[in-house]
Short mmCIF file of C-alpha atoms in Angstrom, two decimals:
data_model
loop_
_atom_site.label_atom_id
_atom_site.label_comp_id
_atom_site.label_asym_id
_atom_site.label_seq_id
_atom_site.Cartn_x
_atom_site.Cartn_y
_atom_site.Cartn_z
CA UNK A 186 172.06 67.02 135.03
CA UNK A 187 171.89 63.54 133.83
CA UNK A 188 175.27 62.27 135.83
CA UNK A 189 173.32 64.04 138.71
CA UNK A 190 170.30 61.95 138.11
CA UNK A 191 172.58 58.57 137.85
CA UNK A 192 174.07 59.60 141.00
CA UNK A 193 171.16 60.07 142.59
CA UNK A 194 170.33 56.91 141.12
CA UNK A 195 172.87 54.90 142.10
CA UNK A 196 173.06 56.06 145.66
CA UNK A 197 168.90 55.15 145.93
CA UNK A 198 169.91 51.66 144.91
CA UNK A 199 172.71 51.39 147.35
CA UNK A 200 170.80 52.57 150.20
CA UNK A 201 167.22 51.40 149.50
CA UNK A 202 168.17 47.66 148.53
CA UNK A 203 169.61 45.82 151.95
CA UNK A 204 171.12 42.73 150.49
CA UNK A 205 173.66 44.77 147.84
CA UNK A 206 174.65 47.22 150.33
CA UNK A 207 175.65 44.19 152.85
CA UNK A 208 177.50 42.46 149.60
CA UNK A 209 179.03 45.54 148.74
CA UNK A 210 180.32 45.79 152.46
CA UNK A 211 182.04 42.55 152.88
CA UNK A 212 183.27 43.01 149.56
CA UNK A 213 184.90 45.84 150.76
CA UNK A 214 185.86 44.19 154.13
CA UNK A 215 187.51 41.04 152.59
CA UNK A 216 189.20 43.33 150.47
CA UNK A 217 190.85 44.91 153.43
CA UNK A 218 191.46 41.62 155.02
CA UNK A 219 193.10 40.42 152.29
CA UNK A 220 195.55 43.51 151.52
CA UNK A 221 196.29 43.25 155.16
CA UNK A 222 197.11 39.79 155.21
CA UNK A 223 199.10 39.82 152.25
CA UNK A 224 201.31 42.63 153.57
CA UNK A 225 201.53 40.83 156.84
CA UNK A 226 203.14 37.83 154.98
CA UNK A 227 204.98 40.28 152.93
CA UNK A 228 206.56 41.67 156.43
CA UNK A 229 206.88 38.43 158.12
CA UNK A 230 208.57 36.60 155.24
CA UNK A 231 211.05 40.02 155.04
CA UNK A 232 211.61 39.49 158.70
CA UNK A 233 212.60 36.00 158.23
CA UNK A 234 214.28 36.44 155.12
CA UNK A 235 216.63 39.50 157.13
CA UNK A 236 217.99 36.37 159.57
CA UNK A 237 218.95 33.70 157.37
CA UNK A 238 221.80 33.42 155.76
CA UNK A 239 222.46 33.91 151.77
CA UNK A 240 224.06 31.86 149.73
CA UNK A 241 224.82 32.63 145.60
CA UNK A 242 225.15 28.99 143.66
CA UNK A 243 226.04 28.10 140.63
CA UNK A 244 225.37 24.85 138.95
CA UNK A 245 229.09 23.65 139.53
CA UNK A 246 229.40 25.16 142.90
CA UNK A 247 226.13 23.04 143.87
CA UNK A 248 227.48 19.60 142.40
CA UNK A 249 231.06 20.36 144.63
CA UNK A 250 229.55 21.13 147.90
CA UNK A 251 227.42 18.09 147.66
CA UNK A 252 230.36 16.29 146.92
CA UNK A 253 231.98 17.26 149.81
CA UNK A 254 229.53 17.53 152.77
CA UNK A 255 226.76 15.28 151.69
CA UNK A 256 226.07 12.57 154.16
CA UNK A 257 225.17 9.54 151.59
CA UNK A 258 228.67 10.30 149.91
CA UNK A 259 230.59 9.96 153.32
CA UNK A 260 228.72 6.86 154.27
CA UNK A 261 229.82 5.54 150.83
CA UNK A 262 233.43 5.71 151.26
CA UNK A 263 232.94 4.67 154.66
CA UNK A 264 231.66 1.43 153.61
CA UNK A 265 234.48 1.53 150.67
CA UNK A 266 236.75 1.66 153.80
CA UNK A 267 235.46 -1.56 155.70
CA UNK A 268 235.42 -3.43 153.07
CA UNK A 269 238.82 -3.34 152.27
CA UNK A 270 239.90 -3.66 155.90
CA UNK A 271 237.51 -7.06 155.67
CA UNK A 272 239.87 -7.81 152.52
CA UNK A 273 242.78 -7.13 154.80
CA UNK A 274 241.66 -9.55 157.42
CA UNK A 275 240.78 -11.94 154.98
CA UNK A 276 244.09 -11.82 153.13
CA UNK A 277 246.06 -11.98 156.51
CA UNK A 278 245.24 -15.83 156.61
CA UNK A 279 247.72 -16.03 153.90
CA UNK A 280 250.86 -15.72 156.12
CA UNK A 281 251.70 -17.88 159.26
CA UNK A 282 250.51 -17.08 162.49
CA UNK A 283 253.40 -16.15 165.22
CA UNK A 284 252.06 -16.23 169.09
CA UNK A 285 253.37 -16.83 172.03
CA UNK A 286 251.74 -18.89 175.04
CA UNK A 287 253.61 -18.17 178.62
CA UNK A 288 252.62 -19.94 181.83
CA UNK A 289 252.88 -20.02 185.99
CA UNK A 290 251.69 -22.89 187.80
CA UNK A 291 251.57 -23.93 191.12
CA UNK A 292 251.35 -27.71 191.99
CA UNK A 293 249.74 -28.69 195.15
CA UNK A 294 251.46 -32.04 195.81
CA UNK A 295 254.27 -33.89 193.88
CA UNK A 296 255.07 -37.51 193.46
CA UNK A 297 258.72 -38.23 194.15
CA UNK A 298 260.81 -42.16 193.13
CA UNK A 299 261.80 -43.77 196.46
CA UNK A 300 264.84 -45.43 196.69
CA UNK A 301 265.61 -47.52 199.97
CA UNK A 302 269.15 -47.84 201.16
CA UNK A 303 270.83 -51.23 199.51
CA UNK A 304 268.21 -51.26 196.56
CA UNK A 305 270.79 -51.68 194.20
CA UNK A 306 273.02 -53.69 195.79
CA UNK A 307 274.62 -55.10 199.11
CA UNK A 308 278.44 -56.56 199.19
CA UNK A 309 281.04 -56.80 201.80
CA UNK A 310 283.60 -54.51 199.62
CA UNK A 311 281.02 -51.87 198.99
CA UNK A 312 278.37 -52.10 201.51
CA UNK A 313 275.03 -51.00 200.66
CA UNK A 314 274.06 -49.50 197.47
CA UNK A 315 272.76 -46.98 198.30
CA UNK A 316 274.24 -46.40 201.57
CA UNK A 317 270.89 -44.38 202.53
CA UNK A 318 267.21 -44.49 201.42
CA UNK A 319 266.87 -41.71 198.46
CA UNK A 320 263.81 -39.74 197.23
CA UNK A 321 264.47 -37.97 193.59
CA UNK A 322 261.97 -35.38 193.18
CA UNK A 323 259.89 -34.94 189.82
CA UNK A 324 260.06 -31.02 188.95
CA UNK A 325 258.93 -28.26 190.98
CA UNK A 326 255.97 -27.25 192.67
CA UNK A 327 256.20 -23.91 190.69
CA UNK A 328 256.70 -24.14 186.94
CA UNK A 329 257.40 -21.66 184.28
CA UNK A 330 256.82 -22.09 180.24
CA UNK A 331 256.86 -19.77 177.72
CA UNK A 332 256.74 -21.00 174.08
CA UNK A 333 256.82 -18.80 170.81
CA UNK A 334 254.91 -20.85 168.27
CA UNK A 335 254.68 -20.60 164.22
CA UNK A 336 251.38 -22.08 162.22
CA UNK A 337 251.62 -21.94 158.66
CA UNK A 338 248.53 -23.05 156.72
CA UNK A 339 249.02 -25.30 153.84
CA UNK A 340 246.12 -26.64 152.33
CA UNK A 341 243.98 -23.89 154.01
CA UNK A 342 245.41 -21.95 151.25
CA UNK A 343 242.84 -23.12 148.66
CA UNK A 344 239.52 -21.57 150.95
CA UNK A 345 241.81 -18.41 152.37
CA UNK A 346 241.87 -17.50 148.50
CA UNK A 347 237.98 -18.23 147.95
CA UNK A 348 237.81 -15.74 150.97
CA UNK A 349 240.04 -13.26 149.72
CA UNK A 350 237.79 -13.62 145.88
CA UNK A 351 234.69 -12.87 148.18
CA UNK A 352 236.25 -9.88 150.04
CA UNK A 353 237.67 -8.22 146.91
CA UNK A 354 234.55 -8.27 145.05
CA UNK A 355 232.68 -7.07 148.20
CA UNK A 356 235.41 -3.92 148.00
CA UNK A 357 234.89 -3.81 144.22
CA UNK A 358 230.74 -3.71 144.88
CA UNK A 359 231.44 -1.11 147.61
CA UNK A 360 233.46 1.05 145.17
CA UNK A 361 231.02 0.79 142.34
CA UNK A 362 228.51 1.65 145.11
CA UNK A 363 231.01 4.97 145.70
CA UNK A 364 230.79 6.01 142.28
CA UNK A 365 227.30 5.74 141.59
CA UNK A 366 226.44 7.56 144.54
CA UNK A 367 228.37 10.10 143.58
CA UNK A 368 226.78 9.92 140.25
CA UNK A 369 223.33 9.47 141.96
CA UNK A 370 224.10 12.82 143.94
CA UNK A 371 225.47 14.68 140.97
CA UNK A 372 222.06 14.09 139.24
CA UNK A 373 220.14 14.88 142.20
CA UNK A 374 221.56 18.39 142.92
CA UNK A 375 220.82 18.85 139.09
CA UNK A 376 217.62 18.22 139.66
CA UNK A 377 216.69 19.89 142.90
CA UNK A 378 218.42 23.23 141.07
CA UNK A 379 216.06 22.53 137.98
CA UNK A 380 213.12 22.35 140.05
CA UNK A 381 213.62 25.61 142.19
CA UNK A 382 214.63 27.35 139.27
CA UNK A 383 211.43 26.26 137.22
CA UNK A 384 208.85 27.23 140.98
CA UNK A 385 210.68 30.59 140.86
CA UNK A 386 209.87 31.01 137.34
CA UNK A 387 206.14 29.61 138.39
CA UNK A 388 205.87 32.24 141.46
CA UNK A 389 207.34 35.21 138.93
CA UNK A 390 204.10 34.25 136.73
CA UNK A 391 201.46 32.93 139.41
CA UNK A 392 202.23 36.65 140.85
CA UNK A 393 201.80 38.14 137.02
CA UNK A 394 198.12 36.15 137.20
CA UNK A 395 197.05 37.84 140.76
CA UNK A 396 198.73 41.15 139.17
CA UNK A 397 196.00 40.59 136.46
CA UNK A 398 193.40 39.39 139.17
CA UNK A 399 194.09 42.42 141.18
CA UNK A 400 193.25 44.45 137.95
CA UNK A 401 190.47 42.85 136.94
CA UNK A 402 188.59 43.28 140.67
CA UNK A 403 189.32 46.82 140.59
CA UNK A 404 187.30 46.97 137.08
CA UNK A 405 184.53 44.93 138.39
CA UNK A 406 184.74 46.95 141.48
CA UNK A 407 184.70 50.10 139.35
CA UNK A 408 181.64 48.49 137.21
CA UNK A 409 179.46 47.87 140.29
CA UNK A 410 179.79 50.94 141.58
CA UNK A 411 178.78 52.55 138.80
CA UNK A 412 175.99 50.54 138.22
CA UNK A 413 177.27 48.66 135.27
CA UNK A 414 177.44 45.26 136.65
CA UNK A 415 176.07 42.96 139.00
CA UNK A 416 177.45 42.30 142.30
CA UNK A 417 178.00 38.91 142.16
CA UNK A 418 180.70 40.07 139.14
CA UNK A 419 182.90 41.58 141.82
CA UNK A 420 182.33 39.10 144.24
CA UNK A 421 183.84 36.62 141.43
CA UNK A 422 186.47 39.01 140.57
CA UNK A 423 187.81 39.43 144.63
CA UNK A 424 187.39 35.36 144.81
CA UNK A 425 189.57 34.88 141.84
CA UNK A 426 192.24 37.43 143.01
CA UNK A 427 191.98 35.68 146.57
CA UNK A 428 192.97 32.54 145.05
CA UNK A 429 195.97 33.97 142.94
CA UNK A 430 197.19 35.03 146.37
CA UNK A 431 196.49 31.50 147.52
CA UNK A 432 198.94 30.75 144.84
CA UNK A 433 201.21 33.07 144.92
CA UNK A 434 201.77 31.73 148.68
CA UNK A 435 201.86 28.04 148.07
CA UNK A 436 204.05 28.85 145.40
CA UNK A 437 206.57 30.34 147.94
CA UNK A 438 206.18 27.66 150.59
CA UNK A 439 206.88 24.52 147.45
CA UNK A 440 210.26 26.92 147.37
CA UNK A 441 211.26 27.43 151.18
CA UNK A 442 210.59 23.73 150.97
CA UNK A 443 212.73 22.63 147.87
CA UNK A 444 215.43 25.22 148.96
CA UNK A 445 215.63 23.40 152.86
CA UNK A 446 215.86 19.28 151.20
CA UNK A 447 218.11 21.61 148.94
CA UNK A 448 220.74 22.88 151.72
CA UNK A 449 220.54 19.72 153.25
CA UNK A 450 221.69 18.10 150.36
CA UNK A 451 224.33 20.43 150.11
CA UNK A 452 225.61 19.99 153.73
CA UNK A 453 224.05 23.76 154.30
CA UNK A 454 222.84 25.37 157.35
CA UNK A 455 219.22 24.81 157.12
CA UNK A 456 217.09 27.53 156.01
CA UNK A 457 220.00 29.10 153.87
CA UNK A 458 218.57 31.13 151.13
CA UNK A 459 220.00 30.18 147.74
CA UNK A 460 220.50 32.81 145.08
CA UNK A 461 220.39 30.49 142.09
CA UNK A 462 222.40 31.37 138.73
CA UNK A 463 220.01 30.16 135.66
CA UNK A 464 222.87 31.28 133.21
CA UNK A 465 225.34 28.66 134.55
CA UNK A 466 224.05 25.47 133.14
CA UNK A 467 226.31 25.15 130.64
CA UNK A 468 225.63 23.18 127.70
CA UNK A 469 223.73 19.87 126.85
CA UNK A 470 225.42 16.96 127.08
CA UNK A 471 226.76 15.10 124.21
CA UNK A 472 224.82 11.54 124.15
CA UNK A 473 225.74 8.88 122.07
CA UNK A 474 223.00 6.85 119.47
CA UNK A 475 220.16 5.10 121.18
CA UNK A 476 221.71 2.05 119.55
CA UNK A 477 225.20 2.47 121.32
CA UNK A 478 223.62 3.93 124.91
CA UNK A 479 221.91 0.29 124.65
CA UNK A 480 225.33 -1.50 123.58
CA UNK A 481 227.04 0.30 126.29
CA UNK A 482 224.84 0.98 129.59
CA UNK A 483 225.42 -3.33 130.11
CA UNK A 484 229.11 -2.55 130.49
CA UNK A 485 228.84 0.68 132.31
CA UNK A 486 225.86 0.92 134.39
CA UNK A 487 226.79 0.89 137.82
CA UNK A 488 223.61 -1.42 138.78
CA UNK A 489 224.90 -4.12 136.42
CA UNK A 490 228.66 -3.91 137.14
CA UNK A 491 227.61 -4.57 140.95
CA UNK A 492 225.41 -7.71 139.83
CA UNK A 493 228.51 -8.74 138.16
CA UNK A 494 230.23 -8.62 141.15
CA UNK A 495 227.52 -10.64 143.36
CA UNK A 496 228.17 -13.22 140.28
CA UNK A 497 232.09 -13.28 141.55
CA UNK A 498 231.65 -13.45 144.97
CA UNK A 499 229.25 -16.50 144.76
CA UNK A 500 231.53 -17.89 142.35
CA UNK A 501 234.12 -17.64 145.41
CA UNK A 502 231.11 -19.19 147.53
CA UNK A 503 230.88 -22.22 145.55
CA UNK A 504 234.88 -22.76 145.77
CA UNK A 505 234.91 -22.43 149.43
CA UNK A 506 232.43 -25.21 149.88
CA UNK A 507 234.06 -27.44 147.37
CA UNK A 508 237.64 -26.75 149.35
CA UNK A 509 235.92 -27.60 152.79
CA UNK A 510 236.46 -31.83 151.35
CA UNK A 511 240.62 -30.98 151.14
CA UNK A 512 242.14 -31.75 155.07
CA UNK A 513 243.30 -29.31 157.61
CA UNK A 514 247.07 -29.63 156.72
CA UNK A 515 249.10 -26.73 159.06
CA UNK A 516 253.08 -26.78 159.69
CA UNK A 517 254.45 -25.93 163.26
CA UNK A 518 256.90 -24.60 164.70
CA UNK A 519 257.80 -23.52 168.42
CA UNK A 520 260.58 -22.65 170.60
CA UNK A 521 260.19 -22.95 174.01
CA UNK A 522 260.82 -22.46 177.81
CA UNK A 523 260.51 -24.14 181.24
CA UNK A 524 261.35 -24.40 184.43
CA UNK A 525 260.58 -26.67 187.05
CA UNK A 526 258.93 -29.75 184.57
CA UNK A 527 261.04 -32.57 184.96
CA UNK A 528 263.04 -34.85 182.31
CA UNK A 529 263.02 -31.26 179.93
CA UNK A 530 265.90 -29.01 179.29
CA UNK A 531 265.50 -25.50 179.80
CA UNK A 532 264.96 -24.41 175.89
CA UNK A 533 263.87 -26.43 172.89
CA UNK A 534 262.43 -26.84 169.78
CA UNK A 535 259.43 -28.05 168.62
CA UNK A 536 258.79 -28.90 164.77
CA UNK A 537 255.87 -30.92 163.14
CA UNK A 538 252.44 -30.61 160.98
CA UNK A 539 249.28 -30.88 162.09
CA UNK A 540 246.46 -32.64 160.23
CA UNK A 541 242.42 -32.77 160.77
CA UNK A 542 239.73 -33.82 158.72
CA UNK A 543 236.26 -33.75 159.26
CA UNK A 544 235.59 -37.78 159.11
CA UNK A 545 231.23 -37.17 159.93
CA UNK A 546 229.80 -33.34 159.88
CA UNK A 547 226.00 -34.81 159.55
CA UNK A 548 225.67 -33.56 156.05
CA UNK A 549 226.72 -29.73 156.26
CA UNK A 550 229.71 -29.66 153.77
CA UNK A 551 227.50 -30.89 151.03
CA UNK A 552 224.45 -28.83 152.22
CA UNK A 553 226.33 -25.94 152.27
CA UNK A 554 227.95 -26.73 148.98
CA UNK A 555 224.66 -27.06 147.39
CA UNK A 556 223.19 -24.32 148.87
CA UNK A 557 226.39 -21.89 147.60
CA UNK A 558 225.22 -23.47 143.97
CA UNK A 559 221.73 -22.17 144.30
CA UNK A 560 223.15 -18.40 145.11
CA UNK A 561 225.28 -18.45 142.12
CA UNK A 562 222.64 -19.58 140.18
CA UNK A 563 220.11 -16.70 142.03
CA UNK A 564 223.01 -13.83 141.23
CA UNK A 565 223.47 -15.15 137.43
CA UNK A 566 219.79 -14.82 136.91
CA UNK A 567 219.90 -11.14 138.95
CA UNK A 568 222.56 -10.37 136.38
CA UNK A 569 220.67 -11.08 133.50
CA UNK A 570 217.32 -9.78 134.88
CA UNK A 571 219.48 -6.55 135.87
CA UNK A 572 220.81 -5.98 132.38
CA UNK A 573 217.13 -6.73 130.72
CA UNK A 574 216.05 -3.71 133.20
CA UNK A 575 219.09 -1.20 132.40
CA UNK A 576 218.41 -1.81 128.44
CA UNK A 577 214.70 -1.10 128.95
CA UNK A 578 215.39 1.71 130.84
CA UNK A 579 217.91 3.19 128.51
CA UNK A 580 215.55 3.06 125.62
CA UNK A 581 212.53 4.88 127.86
CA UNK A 582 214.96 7.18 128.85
CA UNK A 583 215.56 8.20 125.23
CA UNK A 584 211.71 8.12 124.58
CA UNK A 585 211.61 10.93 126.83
CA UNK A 586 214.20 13.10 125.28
CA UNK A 587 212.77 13.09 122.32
CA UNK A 588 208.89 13.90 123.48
CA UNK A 589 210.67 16.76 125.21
CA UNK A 590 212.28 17.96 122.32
CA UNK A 591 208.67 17.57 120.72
CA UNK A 592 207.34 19.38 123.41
CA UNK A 593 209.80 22.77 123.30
CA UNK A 594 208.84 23.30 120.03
CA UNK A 595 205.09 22.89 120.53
CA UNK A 596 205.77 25.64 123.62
CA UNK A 597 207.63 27.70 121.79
CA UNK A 598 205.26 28.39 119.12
CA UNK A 599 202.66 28.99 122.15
CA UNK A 600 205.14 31.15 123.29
CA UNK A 601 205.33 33.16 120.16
CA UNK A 602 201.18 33.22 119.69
CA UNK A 603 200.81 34.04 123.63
CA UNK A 604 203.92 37.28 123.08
CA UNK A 605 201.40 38.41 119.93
CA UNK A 606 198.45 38.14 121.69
CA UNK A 607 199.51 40.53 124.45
CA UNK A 608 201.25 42.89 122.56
CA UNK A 609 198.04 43.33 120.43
CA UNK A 610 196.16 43.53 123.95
CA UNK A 611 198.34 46.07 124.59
CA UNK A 612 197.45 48.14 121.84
CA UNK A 613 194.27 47.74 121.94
CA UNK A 614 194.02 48.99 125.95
CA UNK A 615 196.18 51.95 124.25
CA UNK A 616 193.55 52.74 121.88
CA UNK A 617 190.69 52.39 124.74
CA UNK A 618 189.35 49.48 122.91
CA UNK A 619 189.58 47.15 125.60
CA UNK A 620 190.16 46.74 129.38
CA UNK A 621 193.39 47.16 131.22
CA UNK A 622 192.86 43.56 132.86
CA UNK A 623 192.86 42.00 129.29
CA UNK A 624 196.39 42.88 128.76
CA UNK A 625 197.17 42.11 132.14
CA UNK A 626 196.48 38.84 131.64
CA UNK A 627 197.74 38.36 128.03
CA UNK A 628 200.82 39.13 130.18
CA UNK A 629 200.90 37.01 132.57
CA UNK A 630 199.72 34.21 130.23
CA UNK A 631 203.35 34.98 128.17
CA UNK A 632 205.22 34.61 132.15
CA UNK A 633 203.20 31.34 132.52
CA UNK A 634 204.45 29.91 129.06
CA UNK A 635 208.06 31.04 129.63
CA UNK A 636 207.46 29.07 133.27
CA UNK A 637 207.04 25.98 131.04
CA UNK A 638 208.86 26.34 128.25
CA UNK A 639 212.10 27.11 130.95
CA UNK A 640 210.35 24.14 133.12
CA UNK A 641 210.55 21.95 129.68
CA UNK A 642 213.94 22.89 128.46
CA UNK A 643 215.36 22.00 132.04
CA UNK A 644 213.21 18.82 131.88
CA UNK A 645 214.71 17.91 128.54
CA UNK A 646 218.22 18.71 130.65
CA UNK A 647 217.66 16.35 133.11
CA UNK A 648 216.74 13.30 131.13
CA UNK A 649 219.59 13.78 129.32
CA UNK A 650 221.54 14.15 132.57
CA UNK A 651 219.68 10.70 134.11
CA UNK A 652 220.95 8.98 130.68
CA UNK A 653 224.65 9.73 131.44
CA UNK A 654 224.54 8.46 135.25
CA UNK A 655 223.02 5.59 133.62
CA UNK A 656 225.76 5.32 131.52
CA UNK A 657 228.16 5.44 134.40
CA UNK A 658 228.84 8.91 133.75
CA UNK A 659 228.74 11.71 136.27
CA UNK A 660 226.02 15.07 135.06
#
């Protein structure tokens, strides 16, 4: 009789009070919507997901595809490659130069020698000398050369090897460049695995939390309708599951998004779905003492070994211009052809030097002389600047190591009070003594604290990972 009366009760408040019965309608209505819409995405990301291609990774598998198809890697060693065919040209000035030089000509008009008869003499015995006016032609109107011709440089010698300095350490720079990249990429797919391991663990408890969301609206749902609670309660309730799915869905586009940079790092198909292995790390890396990292990253870092290299190839500047004082002093030779030139044989031989010097140039050899003295003095004080950074660098880096290390133990004792807490929830819903949503979200609090602990841990990874590619070290 009485759950009659509170029946009757209940349904007089329903439909004698307007404003709950239109709250308790759209509260049922946005409920709808919002199971509809999420099975909608559910659908369309299934369709989606059917058509794309799959792809299981490991850690290792990850770092060698990006070593072979990434794009930054190939423009590396492309650049590797045209610096040492610049060293090549450079070092080509060593040996002589061998060309030849042919020629045709056509002369319009000649001038001959005239000789009138008895020029040379006029006696009764011989008669005139010559008998007859002569005319002795000079060459032809069509002549023919072709010379094969030998420079060797002499003093040249002294800026073709301030060249050749430059152009090595430009290969040397370019190689350094090579390896750090490949360093630089090593870390990177280390990281970009990290991170879309750590959203997946994220999504796994953000989903957990609208689990628990979708729990506790059905309670306050439950409550309302039976008169124990005020509509606004449920309203709260739906809101707060509505933004779990909000979430739950930005959650999922973060990882489409990491997982696309991802394949494109990788020299993937876009849009191919990674299956990543979390039990492939491997283990830490072994770092040496913040004292020797410091000692060490000046002689390994790949930022200061190319500073050291600018040094070198200024150095080679500053020769160059001092060698630009010392003549032009070349040795020729050339053997040679013609036809039709007069007062030359057909072949000969042509041997000799050549020397030119620069009497007046306005000023430019010692302008540029000075100016190649200002670089080296700009790339010395890069170089130092460049180790001061590296050093300072080093040492944050192994501030952050050890405030990680800090950290996993702080989360895993929140870990191990979050694990209680829900296993006593759980009793406690077992014994009726509390509300399925409480251990709901005692649960999904333990799935949120394994997302950071995990999200630590492959923090604490990474750093140590970013210390050995400062190091000159590939992850």
């Amino acid at each position: 009789m009485r759950k009659a009366y509170k029946q009757i009760k209940v349904e007089h408040r329903i439909s004698g009070s307007p404003p709950r019965r239109y709250l308790l309608l759209a509260l049922l209505i946005a409920s709808f919507l919002a199971v509809n819409y999420a099975a909608a995405q559910a659908d369309s990301q299934a369709s989606i997901d059917s058509g794309r291609p799959t792809r299981s990774l490991t850690l290792s598998r990850a770092v060698e595809l990006a070593m072979q198809n990434n794009r930054r890697l190939k423009l590396a060693r492309l650049s590797v490659e045209d610096n040492e065919a610049k060293r090549a040209i450079a070092r080509a000035n060593y040996y002589p130069h061998i060309k030849n030089e042919s020629t045709v000509l056509h002369v319009t008009e000649l001038e001959g020698i005239d000789i009138p008869a008895g020029a040379f003499g006029n006696s009764a015995a011989t008669g005139l000398i010559p008998g007859r006016s002569l005319r002795i032609g000079q060459g032809s109107v069509n002549t023919y050369t072709s010379g094969t011709g030998l420079v060797q440089p002499l003093t040249q010698m002294f800026k073709i090897h301030a060249g050749d300095r430059a152009a090595t350490a430009d290969v040397l720079s370019a190689q350094i460049d090579e390896t750090d990249a490949e360093n630089s990429i090593s870390l990177l797919v280390h990281q970009m695995y990290f991170n879309i391991l750590t959203a997946q663990a994220h999504l796994e408890a953000t989903k957990r939390a609208a689990s628990a969301a979708s729990v506790n609206e059905s309670e306050n749902t439950r409550a309302v309708a039976e008169g124990r609670s005020l509509n606004v309660a449920a309203l709260q309730a739906h809101a707060a599951y509505l933004d779990q799915q909000q979430s739950v869905l930005t959650q999922e586009l973060a990882i489409d998004d990491a997982t696309l940079q991802f394949d494109d790092v990788l020299g993937l198909p876009l849009g191919t779905r990674l299956i990543l292995d979390g039990d492939s790390l491997g283990a830490a890396p072994t770092l040496p003492s913040r004292h020797e990292a410091i000692a060490a990253v000046t002689a390994n870092n790949p930022k200061v070994l190319a500073a050291r290299q600018t040094v070198e190839k200024a150095k080679a500047g500053v020769t160059a211009a001092r060698d630009a004082y010392i003549p032009d002093i070349s040795g020729l030779a050339r053997y040679s052809y013609q036809s039709g030139i007069p007062f030359l044989v057909h072949n000969f031989g042509t041997f000799g030097g050549a020397f030119t010097y620069d009497l007046f140039d306005g000023g430019t050899r010692e302008a540029k002389l000075r100016q190649a003295r200002i670089e080296l003095q700009m790339a010395e004080t890069q170089l130092q600047q460049t180790e001061a950074n590296v050093a300072i660098e080093i040492s944050a880096a192994y501030d952050k190591t050890e405030q990680l290390q800090q950290l996993i133990a702080v989360v895993n004792e929140a870990l191990k009070a979050r694990v209680e807490a829900a296993r006593v929830s759980s009793q406690r819903v077992e014994q009726n003594a509390d509300l399925a949503s409480s251990a709901a979200k005692a649960d999904a609090a333990v799935y949120d604290t394994k997302a950071s602990l995990l999200e630590t841990q492959l923090g604490l990874f990474l750093a140590q990972n970013n210390i050995q590619q400062m190091l000159g070290q590939r992850p």
